PDB file of C-alpha atoms in Angstrom:
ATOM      1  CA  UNK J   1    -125.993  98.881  46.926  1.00 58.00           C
ATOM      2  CA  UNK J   2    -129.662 100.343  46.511  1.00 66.00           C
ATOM      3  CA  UNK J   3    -132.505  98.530  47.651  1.00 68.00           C
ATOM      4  CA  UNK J   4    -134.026  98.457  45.054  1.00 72.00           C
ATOM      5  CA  UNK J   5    -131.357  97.106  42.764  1.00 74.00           C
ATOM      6  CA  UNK J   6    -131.335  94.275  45.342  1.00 66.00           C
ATOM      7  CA  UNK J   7    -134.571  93.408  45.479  1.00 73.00           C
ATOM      8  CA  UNK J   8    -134.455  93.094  41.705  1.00 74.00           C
ATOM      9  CA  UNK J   9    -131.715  91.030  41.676  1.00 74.00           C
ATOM     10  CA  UNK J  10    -133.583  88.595  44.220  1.00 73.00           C
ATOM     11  CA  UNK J  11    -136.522  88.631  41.999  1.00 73.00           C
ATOM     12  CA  UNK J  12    -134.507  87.500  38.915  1.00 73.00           C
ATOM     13  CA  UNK J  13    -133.110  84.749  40.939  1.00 76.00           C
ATOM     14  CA  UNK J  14    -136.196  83.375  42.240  1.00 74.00           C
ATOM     15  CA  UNK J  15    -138.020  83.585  39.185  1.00 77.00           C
ATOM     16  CA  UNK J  16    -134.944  81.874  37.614  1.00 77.00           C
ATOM     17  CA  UNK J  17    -135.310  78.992  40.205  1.00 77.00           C
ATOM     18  CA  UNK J  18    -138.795  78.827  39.570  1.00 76.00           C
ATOM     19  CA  UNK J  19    -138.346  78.352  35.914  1.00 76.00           C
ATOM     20  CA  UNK J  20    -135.706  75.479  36.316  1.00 80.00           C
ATOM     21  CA  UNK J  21    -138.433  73.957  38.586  1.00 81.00           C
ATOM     22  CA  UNK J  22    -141.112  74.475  36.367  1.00 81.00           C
ATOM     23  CA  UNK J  23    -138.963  73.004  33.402  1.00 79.00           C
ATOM     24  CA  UNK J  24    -138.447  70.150  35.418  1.00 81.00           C
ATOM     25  CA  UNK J  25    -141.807  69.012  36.510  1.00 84.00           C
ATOM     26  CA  UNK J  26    -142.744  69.640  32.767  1.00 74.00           C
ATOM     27  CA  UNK J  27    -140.001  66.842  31.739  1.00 77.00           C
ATOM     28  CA  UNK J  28    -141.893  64.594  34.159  1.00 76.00           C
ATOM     29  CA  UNK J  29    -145.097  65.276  32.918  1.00 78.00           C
ATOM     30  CA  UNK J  30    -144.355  64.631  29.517  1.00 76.00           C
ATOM     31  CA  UNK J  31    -142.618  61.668  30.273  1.00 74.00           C
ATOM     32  CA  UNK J  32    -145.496  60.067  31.947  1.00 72.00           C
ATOM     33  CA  UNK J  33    -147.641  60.999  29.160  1.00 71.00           C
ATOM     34  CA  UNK J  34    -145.432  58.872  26.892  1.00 75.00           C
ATOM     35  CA  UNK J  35    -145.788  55.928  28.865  1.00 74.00           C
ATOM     36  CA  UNK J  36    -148.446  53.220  27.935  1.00 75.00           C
ATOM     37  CA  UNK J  37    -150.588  51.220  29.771  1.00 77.00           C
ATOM     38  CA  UNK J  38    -147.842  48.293  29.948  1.00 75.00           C
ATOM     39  CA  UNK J  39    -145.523  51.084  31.230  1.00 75.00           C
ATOM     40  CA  UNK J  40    -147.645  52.031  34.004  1.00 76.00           C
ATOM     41  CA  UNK J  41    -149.025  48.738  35.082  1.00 83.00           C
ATOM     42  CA  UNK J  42    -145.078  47.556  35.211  1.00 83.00           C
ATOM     43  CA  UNK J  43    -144.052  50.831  37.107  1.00 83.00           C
ATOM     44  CA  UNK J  44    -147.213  49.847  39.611  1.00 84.00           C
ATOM     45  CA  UNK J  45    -146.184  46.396  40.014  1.00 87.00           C
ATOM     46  CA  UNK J  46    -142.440  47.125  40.628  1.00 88.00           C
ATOM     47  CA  UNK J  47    -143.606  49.695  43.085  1.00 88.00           C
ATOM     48  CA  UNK J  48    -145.611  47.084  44.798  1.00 90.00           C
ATOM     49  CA  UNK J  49    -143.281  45.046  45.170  1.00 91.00           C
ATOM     50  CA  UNK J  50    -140.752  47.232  46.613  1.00 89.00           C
ATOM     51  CA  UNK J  51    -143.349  48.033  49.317  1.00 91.00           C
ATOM     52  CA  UNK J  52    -143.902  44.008  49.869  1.00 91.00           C
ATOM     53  CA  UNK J  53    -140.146  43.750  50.418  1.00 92.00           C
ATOM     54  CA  UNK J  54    -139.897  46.197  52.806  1.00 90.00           C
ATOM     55  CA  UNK J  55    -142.898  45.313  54.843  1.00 93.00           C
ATOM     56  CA  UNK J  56    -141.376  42.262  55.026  1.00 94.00           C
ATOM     57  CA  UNK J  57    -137.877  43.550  55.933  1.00 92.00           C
ATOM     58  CA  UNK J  58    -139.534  45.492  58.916  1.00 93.00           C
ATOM     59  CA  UNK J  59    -141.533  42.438  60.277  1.00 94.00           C
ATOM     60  CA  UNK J  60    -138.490  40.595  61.125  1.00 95.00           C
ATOM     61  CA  UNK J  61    -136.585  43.103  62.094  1.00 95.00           C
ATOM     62  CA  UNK J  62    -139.518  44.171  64.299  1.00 96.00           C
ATOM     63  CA  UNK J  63    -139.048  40.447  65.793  1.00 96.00           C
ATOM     64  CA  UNK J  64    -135.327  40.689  66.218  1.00 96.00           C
ATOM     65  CA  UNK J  65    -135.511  43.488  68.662  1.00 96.00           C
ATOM     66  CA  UNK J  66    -135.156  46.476  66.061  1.00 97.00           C
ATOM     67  CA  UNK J  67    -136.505  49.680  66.700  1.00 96.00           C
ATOM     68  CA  UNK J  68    -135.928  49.695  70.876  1.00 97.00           C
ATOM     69  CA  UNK J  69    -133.095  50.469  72.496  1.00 98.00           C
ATOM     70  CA  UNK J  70    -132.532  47.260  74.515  1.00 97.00           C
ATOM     71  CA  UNK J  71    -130.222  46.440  77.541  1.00 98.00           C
ATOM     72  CA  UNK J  72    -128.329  42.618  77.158  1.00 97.00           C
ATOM     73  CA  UNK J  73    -126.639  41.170  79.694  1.00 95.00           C
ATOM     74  CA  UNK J  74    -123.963  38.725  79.177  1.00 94.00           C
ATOM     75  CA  UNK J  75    -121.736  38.065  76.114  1.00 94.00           C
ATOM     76  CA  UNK J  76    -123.237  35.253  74.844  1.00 95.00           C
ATOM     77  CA  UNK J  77    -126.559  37.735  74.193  1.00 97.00           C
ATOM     78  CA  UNK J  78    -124.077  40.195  71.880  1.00 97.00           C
ATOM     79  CA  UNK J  79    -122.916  36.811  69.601  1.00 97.00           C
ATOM     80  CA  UNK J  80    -126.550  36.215  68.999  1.00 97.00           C
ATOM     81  CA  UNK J  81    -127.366  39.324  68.223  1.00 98.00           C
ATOM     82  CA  UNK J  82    -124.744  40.038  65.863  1.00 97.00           C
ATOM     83  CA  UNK J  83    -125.026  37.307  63.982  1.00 97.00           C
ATOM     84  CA  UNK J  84    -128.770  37.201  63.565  1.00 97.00           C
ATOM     85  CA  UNK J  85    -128.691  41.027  62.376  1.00 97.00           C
ATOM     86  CA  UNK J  86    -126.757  42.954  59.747  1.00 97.00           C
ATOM     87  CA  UNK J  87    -126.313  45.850  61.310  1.00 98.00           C
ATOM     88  CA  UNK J  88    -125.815  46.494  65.422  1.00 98.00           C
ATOM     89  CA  UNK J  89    -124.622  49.247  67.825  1.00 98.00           C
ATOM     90  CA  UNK J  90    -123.712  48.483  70.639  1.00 98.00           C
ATOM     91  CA  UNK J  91    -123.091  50.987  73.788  1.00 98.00           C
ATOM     92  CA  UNK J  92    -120.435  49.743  75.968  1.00 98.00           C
ATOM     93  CA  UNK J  93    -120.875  51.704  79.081  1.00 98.00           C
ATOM     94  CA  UNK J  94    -120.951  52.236  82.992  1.00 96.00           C
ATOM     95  CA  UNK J  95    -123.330  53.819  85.421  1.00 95.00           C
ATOM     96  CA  UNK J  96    -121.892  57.871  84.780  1.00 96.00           C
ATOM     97  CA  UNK J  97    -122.956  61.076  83.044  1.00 96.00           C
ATOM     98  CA  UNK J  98    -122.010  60.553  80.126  1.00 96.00           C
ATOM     99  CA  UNK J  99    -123.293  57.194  79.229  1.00 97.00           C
ATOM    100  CA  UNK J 100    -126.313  58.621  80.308  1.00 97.00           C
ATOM    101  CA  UNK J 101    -125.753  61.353  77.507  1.00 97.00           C
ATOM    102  CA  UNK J 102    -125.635  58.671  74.933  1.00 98.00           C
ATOM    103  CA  UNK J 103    -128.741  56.547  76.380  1.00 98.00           C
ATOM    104  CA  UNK J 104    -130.873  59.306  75.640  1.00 97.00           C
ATOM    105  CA  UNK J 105    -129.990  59.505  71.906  1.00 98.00           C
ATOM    106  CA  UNK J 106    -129.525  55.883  71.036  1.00 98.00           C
ATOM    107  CA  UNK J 107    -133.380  55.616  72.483  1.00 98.00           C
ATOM    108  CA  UNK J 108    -133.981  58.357  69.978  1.00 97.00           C
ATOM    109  CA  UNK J 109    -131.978  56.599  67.157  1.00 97.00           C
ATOM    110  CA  UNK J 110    -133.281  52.861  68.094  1.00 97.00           C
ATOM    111  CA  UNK J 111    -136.525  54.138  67.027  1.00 96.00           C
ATOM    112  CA  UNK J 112    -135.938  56.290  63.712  1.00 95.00           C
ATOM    113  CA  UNK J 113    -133.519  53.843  62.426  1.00 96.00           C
ATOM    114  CA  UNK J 114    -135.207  50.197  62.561  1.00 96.00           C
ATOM    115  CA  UNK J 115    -132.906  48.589  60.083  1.00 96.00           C
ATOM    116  CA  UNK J 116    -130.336  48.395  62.874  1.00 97.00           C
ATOM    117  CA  UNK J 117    -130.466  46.583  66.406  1.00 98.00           C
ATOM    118  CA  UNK J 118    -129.297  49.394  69.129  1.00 98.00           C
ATOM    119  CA  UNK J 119    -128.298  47.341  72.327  1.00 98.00           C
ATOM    120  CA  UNK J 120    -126.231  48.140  75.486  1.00 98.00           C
ATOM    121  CA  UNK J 121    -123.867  46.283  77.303  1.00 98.00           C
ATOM    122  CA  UNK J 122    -122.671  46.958  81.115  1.00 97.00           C
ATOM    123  CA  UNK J 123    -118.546  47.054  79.903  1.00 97.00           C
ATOM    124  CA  UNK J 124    -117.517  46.171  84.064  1.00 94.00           C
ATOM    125  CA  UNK J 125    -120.200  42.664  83.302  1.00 94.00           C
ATOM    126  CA  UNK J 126    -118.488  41.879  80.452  1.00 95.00           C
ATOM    127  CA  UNK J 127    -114.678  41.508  81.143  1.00 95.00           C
ATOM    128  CA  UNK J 128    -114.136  39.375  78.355  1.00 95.00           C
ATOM    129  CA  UNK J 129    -115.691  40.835  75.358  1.00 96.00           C
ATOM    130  CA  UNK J 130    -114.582  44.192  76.971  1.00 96.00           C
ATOM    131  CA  UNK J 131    -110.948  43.075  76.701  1.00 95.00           C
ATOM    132  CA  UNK J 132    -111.510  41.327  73.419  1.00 95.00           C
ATOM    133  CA  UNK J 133    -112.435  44.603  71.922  1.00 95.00           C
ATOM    134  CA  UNK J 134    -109.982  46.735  73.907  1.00 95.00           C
ATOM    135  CA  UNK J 135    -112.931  48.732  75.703  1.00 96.00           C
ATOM    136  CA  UNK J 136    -111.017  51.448  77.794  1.00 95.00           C
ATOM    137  CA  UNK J 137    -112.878  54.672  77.599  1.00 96.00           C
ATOM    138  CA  UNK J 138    -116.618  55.100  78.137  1.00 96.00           C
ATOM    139  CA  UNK J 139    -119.080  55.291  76.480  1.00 97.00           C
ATOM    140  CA  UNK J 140    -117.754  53.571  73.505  1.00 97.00           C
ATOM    141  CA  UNK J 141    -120.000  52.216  70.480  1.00 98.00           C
ATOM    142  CA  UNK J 142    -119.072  49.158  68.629  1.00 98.00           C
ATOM    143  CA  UNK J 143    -120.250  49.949  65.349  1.00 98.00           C
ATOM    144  CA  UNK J 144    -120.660  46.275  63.564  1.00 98.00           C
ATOM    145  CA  UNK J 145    -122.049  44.914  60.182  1.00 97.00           C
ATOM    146  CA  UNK J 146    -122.677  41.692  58.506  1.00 96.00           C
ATOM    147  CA  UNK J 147    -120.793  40.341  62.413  1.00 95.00           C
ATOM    148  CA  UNK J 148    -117.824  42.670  62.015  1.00 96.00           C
ATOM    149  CA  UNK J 149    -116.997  45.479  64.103  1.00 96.00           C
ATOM    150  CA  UNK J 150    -116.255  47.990  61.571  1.00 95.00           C
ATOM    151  CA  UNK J 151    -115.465  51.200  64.153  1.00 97.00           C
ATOM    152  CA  UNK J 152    -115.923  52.534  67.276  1.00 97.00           C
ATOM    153  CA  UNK J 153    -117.113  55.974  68.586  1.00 97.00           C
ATOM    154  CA  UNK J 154    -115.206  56.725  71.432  1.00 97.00           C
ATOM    155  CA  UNK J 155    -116.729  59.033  74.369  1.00 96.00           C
ATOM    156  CA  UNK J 156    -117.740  62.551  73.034  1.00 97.00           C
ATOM    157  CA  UNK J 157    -113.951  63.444  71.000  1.00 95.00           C
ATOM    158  CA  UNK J 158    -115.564  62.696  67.358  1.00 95.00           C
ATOM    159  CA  UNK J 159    -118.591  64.695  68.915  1.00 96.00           C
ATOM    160  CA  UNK J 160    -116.963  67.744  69.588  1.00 94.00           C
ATOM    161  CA  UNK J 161    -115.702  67.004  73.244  1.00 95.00           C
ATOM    162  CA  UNK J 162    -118.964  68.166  74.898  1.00 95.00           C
ATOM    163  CA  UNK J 163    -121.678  66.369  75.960  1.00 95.00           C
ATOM    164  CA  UNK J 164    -124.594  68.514  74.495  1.00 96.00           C
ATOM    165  CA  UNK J 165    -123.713  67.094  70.769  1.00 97.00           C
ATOM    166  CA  UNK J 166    -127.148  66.746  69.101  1.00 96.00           C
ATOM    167  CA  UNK J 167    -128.474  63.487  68.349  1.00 96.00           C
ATOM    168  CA  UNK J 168    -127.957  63.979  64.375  1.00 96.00           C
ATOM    169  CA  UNK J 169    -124.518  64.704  64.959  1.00 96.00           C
ATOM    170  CA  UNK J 170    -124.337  61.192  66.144  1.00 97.00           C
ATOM    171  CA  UNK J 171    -126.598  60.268  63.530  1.00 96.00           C
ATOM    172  CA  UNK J 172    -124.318  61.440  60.935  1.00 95.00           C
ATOM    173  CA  UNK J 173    -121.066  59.889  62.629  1.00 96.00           C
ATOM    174  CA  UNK J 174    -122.588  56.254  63.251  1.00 97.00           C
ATOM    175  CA  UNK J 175    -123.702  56.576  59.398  1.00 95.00           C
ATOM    176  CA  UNK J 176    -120.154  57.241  58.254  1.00 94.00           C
ATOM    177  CA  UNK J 177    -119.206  53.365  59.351  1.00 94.00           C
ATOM    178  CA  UNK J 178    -122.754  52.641  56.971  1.00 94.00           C
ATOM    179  CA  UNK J 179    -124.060  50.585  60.263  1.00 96.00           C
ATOM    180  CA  UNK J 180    -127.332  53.236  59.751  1.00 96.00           C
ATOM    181  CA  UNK J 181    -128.914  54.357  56.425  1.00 90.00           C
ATOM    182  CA  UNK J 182    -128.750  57.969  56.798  1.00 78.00           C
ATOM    183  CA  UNK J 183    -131.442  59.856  54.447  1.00 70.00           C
ATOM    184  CA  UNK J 184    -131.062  63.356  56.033  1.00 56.00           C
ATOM    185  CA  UNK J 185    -130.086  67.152  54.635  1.00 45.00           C
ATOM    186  CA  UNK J 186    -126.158  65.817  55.032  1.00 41.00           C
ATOM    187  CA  UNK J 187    -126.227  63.006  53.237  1.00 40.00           C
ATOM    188  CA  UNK J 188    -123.817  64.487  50.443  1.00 41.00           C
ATOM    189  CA  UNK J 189    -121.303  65.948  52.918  1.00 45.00           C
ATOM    190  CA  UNK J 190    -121.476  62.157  54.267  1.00 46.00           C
ATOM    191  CA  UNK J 191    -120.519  60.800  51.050  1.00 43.00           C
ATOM    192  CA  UNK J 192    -117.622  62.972  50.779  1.00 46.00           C
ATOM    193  CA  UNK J 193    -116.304  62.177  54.779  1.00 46.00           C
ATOM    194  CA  UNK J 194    -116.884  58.743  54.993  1.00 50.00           C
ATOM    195  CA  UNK J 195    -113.677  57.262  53.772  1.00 39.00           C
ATOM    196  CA  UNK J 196    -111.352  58.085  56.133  1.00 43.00           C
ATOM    197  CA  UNK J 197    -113.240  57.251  59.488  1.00 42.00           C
ATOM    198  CA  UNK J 198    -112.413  53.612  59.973  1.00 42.00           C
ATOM    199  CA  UNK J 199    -110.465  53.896  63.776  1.00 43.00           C
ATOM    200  CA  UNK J 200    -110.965  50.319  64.100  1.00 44.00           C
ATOM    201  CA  UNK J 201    -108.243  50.297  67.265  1.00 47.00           C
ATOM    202  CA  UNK J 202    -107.042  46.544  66.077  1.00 40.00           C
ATOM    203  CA  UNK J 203    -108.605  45.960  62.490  1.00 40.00           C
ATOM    204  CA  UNK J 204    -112.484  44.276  61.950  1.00 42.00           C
ATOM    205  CA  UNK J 205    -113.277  41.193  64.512  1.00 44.00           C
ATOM    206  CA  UNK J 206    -115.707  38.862  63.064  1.00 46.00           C
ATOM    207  CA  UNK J 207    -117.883  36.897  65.194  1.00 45.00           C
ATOM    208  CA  UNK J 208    -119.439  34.917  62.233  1.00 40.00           C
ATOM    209  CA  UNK J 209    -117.453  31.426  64.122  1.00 34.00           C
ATOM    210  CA  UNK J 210    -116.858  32.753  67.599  1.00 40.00           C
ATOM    211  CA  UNK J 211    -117.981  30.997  70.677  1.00 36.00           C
ATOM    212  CA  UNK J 212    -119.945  31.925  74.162  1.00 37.00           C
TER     213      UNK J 212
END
């Protein structure tokens, strides 16, 4: 095709783009020129409120441990933790590589993602959790909400079976189980892929009555 018929075609298409954008800022425009006073000073307070919610939200997460990537170290500590906070991942692991791997991006994740508590937990320390939950292969992540593990990520398979996965791929898989809220470019693909990834090994295991 000639050059120029391209570039005319890519012209038409931008333009057309910038049109539908144009249209739609207009929409908004107008629409905020319709609103009264009332209207405005309700929209402000609403907003406000939103805001006070969420600063609120953060402070106590911010004093349950969110937004580090923390090592516990007995069971009793992963009861606690689970039940004081709606959504936890926790890294089951062993001093290797590839627990390693996954250190590095659930430091990374800990901090972009404060609504959830990212802990670790020495698997070999833990003998009776570890069995409890049928830990075999690590790293594994115990995905849990509202005190119920709700899947696991099992070494690097769901990742591609490599250990240079990027962090958002992880990102993206720990969001399928809804343990994160994931706000990125693939949040529609998500939507469309998150049904079928329970692999809960043995169904969810609530710890809402358990013991030490």
């Amino acid at each position: 095709m000639d050059n120029s018929i391209v570039q005319e075609i890519l012209e038409k298409q931008v333009l057309s783009v910038a049109k539908a954008v144009e249209e739609k800022i207009d929409d908004q425009i107008s629409a905020l020129d319709r609103l009264d006073p009332d209207d405005i000073e309700a929209l402000r307070e609403r907003r406000l409120q939103q805001m006070k919610k969420m600063a609120e939200k953060r402070s106590r997460w911010i004093k349950l441990g969110h937004g580090e990537y923390t090592e516990i170290h007995n069971e009793k500590e992963f009861f606690s933790i689970v039940k004081a906070s709606e959504r936890v991942v926790c890294h089951f692991y062993r001093e290797n590589w590839p627990c390693k791997v996954m250190d590095k991006h659930l430091t990374i994740l800990a901090k972009q993602h404060i609504e959830t508590r990212f802990i670790k937990l020495n698997a070999e320390k833990s003998p009776y959790l570890s069995e409890k939950l049928r830990i075999v292969v690590l790293p594994t992540l115990a995905l849990v909400k509202n005190a119920k593990v709700e899947d696991y990520v099992v070494g690097f398979d769901e990742l591609g079976g490599r250990d240079d996965f990027s962090t958002e791929e992880l990102e993206e898989r720990i969001a399928k189980a809804e343990v994160i809220i994931f706000e990125g470019e693939s949040s529609g693909k998500l939507s469309k892929l998150k049904a079928p990834t329970r692999n809960v090994r043995h169904g969810a295991t609530s710890y809402s009555s358990d013991s030490e």
